[in-house]
Every structure is written in structure tokens, then in C-alpha cells.
PDB file of C-alpha atoms in Angstrom:
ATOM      1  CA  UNK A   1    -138.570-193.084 189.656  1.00  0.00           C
ATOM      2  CA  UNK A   2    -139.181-195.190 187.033  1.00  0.00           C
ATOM      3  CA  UNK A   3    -141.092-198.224 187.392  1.00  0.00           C
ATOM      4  CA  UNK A   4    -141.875-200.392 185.778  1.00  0.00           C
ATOM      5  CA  UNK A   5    -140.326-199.096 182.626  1.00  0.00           C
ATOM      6  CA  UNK A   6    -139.229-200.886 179.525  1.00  0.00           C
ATOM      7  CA  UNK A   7    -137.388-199.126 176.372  1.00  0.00           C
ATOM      8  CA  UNK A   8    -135.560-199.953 173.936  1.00  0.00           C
ATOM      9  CA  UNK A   9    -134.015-196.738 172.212  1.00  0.00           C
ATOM     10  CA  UNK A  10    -132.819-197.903 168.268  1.00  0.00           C
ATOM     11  CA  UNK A  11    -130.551-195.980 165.996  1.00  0.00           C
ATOM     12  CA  UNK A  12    -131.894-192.579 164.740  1.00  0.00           C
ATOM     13  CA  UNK A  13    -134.637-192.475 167.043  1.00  0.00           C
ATOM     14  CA  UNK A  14    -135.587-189.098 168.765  1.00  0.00           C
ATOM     15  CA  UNK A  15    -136.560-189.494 172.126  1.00  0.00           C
ATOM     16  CA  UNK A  16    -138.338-186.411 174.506  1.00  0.00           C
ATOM     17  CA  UNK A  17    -138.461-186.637 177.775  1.00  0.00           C
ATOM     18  CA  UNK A  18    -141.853-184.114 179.471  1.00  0.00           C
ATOM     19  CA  UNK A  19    -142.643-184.146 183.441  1.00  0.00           C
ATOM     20  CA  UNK A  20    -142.921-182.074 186.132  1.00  0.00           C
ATOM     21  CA  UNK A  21    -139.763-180.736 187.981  1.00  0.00           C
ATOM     22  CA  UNK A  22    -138.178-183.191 190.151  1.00  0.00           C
ATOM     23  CA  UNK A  23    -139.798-186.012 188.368  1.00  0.00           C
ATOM     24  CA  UNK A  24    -136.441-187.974 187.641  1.00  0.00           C
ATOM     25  CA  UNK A  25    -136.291-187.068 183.826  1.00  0.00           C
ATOM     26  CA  UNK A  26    -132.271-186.247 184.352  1.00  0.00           C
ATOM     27  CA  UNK A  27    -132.072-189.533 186.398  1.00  0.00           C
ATOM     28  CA  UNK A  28    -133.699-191.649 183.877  1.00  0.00           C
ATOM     29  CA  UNK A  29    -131.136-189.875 181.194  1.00  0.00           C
ATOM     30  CA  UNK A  30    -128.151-190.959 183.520  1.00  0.00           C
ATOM     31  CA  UNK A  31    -129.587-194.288 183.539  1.00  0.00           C
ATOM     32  CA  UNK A  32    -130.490-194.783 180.208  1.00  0.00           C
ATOM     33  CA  UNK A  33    -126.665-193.399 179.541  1.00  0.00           C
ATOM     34  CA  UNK A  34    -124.485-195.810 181.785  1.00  0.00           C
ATOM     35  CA  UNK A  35    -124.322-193.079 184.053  1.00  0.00           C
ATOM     36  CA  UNK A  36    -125.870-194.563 187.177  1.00  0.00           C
ATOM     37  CA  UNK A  37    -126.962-197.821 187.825  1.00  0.00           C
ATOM     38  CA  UNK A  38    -130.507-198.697 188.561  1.00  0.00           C
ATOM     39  CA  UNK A  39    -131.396-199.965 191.567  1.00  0.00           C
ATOM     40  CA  UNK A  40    -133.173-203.225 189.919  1.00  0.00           C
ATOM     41  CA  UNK A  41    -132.988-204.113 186.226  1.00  0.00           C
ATOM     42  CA  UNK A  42    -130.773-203.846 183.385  1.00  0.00           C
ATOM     43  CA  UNK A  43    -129.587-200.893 180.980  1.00  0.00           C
ATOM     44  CA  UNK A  44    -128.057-202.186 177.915  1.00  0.00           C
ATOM     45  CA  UNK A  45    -125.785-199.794 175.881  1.00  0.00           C
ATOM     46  CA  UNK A  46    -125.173-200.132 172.176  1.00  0.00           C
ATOM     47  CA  UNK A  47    -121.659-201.068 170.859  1.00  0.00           C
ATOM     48  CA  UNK A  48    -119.647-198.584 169.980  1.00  0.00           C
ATOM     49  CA  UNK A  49    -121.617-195.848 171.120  1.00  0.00           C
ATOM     50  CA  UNK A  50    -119.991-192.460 171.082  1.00  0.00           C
ATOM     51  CA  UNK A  51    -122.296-189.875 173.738  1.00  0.00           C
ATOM     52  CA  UNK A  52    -122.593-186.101 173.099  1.00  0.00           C
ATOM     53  CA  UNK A  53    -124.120-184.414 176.125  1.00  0.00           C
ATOM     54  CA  UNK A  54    -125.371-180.868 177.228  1.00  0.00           C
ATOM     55  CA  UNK A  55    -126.343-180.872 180.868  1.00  0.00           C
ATOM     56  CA  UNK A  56    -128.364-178.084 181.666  1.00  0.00           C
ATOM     57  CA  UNK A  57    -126.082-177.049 184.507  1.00  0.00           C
ATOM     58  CA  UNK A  58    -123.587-176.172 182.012  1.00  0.00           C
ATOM     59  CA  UNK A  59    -121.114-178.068 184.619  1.00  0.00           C
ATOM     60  CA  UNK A  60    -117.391-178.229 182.658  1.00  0.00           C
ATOM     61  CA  UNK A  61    -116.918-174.870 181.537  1.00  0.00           C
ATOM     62  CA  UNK A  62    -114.012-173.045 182.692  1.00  0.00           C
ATOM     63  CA  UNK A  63    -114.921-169.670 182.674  1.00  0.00           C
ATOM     64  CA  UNK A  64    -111.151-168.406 181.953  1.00  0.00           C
ATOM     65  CA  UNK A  65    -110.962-169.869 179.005  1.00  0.00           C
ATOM     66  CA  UNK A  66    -111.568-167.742 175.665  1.00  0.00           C
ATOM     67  CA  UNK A  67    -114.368-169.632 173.052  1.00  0.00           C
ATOM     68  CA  UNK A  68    -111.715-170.504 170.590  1.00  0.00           C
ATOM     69  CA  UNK A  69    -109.194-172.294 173.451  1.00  0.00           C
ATOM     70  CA  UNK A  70    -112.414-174.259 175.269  1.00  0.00           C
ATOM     71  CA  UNK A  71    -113.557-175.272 171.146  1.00  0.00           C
ATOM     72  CA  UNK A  72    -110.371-176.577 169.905  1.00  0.00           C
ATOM     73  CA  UNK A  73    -108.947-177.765 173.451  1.00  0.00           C
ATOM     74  CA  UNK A  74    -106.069-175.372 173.401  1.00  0.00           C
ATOM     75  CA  UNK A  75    -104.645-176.807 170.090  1.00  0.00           C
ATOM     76  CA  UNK A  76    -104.337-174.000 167.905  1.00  0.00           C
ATOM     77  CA  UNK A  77    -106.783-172.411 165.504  1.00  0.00           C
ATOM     78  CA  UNK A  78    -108.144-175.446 163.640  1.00  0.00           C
ATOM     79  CA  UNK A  79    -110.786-178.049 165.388  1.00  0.00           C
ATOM     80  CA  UNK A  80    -111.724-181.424 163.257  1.00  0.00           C
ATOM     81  CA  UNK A  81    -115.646-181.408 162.388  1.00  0.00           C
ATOM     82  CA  UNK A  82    -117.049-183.944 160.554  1.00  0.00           C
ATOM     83  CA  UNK A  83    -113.689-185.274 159.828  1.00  0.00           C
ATOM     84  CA  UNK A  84    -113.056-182.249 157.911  1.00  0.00           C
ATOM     85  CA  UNK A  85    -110.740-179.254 159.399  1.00  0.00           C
ATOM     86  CA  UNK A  86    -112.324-176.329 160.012  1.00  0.00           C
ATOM     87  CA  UNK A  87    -110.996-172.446 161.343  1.00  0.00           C
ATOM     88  CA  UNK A  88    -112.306-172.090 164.561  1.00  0.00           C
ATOM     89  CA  UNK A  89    -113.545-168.258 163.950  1.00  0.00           C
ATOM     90  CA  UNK A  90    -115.475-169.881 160.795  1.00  0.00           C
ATOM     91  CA  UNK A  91    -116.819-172.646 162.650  1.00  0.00           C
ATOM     92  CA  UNK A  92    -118.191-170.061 165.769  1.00  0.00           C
ATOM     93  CA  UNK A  93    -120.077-168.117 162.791  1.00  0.00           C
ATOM     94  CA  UNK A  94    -122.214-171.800 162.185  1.00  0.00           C
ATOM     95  CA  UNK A  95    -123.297-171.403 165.870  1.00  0.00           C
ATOM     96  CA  UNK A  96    -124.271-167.312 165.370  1.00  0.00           C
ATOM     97  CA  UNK A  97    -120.435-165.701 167.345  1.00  0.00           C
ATOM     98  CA  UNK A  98    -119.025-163.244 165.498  1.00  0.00           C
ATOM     99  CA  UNK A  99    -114.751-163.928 164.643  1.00  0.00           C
ATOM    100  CA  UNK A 100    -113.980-160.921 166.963  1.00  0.00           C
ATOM    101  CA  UNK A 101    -115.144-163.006 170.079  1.00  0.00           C
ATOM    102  CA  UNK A 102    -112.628-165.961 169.583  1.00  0.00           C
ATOM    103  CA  UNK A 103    -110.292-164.627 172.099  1.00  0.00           C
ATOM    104  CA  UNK A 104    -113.343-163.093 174.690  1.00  0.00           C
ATOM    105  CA  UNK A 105    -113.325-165.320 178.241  1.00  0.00           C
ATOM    106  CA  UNK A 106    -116.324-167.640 178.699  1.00  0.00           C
ATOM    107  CA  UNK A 107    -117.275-165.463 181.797  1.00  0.00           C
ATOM    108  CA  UNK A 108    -118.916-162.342 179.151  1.00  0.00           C
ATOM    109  CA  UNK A 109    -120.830-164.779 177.772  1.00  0.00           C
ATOM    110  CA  UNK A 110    -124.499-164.633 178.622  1.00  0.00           C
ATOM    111  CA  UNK A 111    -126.572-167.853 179.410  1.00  0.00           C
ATOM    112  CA  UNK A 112    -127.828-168.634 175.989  1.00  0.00           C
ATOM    113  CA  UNK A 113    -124.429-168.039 174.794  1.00  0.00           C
ATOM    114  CA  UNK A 114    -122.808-170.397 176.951  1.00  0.00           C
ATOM    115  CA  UNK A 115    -125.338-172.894 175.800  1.00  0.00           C
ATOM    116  CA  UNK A 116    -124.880-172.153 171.925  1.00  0.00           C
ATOM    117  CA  UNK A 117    -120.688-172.595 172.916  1.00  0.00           C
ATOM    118  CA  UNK A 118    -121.298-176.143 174.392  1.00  0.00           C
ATOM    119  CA  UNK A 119    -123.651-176.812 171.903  1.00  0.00           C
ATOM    120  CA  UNK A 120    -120.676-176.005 169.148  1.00  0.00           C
ATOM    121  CA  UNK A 121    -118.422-177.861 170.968  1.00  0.00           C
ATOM    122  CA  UNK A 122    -119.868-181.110 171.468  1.00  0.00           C
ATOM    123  CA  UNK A 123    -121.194-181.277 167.876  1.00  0.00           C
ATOM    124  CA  UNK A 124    -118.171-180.643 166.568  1.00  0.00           C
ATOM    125  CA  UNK A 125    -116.765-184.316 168.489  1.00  0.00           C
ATOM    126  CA  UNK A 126    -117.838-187.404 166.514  1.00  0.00           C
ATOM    127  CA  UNK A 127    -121.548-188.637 168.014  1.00  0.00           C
ATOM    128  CA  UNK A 128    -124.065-190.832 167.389  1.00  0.00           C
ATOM    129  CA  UNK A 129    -126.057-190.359 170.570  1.00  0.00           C
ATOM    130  CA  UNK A 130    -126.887-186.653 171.578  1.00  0.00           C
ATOM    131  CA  UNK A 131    -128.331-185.944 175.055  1.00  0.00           C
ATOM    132  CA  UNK A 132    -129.976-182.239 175.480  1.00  0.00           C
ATOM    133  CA  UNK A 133    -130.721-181.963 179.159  1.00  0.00           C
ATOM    134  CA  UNK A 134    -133.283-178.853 178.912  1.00  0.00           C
ATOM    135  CA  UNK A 135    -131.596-177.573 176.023  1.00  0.00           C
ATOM    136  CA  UNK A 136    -133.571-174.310 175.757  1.00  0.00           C
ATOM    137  CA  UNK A 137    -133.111-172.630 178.627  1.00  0.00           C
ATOM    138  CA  UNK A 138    -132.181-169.725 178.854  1.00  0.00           C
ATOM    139  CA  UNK A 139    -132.191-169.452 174.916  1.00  0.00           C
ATOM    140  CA  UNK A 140    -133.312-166.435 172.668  1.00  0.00           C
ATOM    141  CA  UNK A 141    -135.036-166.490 169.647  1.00  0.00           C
ATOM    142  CA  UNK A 142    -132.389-167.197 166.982  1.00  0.00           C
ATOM    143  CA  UNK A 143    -130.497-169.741 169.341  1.00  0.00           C
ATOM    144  CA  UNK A 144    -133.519-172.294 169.690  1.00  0.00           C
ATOM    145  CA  UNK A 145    -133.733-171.923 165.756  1.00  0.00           C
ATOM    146  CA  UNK A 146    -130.198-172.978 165.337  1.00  0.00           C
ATOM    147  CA  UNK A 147    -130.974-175.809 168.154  1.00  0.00           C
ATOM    148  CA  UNK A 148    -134.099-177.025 166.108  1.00  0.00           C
ATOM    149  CA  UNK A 149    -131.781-177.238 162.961  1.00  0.00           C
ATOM    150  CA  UNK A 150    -129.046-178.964 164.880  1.00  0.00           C
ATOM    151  CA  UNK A 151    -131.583-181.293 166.346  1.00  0.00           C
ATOM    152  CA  UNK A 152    -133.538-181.758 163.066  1.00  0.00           C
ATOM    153  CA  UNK A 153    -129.813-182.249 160.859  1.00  0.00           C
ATOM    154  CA  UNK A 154    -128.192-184.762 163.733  1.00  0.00           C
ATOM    155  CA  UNK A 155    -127.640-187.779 161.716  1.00  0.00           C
ATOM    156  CA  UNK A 156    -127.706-190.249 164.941  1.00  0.00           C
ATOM    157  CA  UNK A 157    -129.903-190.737 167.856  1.00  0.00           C
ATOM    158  CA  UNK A 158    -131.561-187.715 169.912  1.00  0.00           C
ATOM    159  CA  UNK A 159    -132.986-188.375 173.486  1.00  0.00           C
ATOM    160  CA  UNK A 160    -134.081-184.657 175.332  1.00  0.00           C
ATOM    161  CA  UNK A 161    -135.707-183.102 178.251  1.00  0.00           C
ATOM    162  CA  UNK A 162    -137.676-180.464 177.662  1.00  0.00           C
ATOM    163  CA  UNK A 163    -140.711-178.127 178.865  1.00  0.00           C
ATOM    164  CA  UNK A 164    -140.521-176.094 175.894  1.00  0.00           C
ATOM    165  CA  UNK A 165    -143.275-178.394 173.674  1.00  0.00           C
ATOM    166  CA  UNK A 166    -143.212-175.994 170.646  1.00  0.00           C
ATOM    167  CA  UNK A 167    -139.645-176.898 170.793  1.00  0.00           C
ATOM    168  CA  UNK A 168    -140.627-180.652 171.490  1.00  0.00           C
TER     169      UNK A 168
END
């Protein structure tokens, strides 16, 4: 998929990833992340390197759980951000949810709001490299501006697939 190919990513880079469908982008992202091994070659990770991923499958989401269980892993109302504590209904606001939906079930959530949920949940984990597999799928308007400002504010390394090259 990806030979011969030679990269070497370095901290605070931003990284996107264009090709046709089917092309191995994801592949080379599971590579590139310890995920899979290559076939021939050699991936080198970084020392302590802490990886924040969206998938674009939005695989992991149990869609039982209410937004403010599935962001603060069942452990109250509180979830650590930054190293600061934050209220989870006050955090959701950041990522455009209104406080009222803290206890509504993943499964009423549209696409783009599932997105904008693991979006808020895996930048509220300490990171330093953030994967967006397709990010913008299925996004509206006001969801690919918060992504762009998320992406834009991320103070570590971004590598992303996308087709969307206005978003690119």
C-alpha cells in the first residue's frame, strides 16, 4: 500500500492524509500508530507517546450509555481536562450539547453528534498525538467549526484523513 515510503512525523507536526477510497490511508494510520505491523520495514514510535484517536466507524460506543456516563467513565459528575476538574454538563456545552442531554442514551444521538461526543471525550484524556480518521463525516456546519478550532488549538501532533480539503 505503501511503498516505498519514508516519514518521519516530529512533535507538533500536522499531518493530512488525501486518496481515493480504498487507497490504504486507514492502513497507513494503523501503521504509522503501532497498530499493525508492516509487512517489510520499520515504524518507530516516540517515547512516551500518549494516542488520541477517532475512527470513523465510531467503533466503542455503547449506545446505552447516557453522554455524561460514556464522558466521565461512569465516575460521577466531574471528568479531569487539562488536569483541571471540570462539570461534565459544562464541559458538553465546549463541544455545542446542551446540560439537559447529560442523561439522554447515545442511541438519540445523530451521526455528527456521536462524532462531536467522541471528539469531547478523547480530548478531554491527556494526548500528544491525535488521529482523526475522516473526522468530518457526517458533520454539520457548526460541528466542523468546533473541529477546525480543536484541530487548530491541539497543542501536540495532528495526523488526519480527510476528503473534505476546505477542511484540510
Amino acid at each position: 500500500i505503501v511503498a516505498p515510503f519514508s516519514i518521519r512525523v516530529h512533535r507538533g507536526d500536522r499531518i493530512g492524509l488525501v486518496g481515493p477510497n480504498g487507497a490504504g490511508k486507514t492502513t497507513l494510520l494503523k501503521l504509522l500508530t503501532g497498530q499493525l505491523e508492516p509487512d517489510s520495514g520499520t515504524v518507530k514510535l516516540g517515547t512516551n507517546l500518549e494516542i488520541a484517536t477517532l475512527d470513523q466507524r465510531r467503533d466503542g460506543l455503547d449506545l446505552d450509555d447516557t453522554l455524561a456516563h460514556y464522558l466521565t467513565d461512569g465516575r460521577g459528575e466531574n471528568l479531569l481536562v487539562d488536569g483541571v476538574q471540570r462539570h461534565v454538563t459544562g464541559y458538553m456545552k465546549e463541544f455545542l450539547f446542551q446540560p439537559e442531554q447529560a442523561r439522554t442514551p447515545i442511541r438519540d444521538l445523530s451521526g455528527g453528534e456521536r462524532a462531536r461526543l467522541m471528539l469531547a471525550r478523547i480530548l478531554a484524556r491527556p494526548s500528544n498525538l491525535l488521529i482523526l480518521d475522516e473526522p468530518t463525516n457526517d458533520l454539520d456546519i457548526e460541528t466542523l467549526d468546533l473541529l477546525q478550532e480543536v484541530v487548530s488549538g491541539y497543542p501536540g501532533t495532528v495526523i488526519l484523513v480527510s476528503h473534505d480539503r476546505d477542511f484540510l
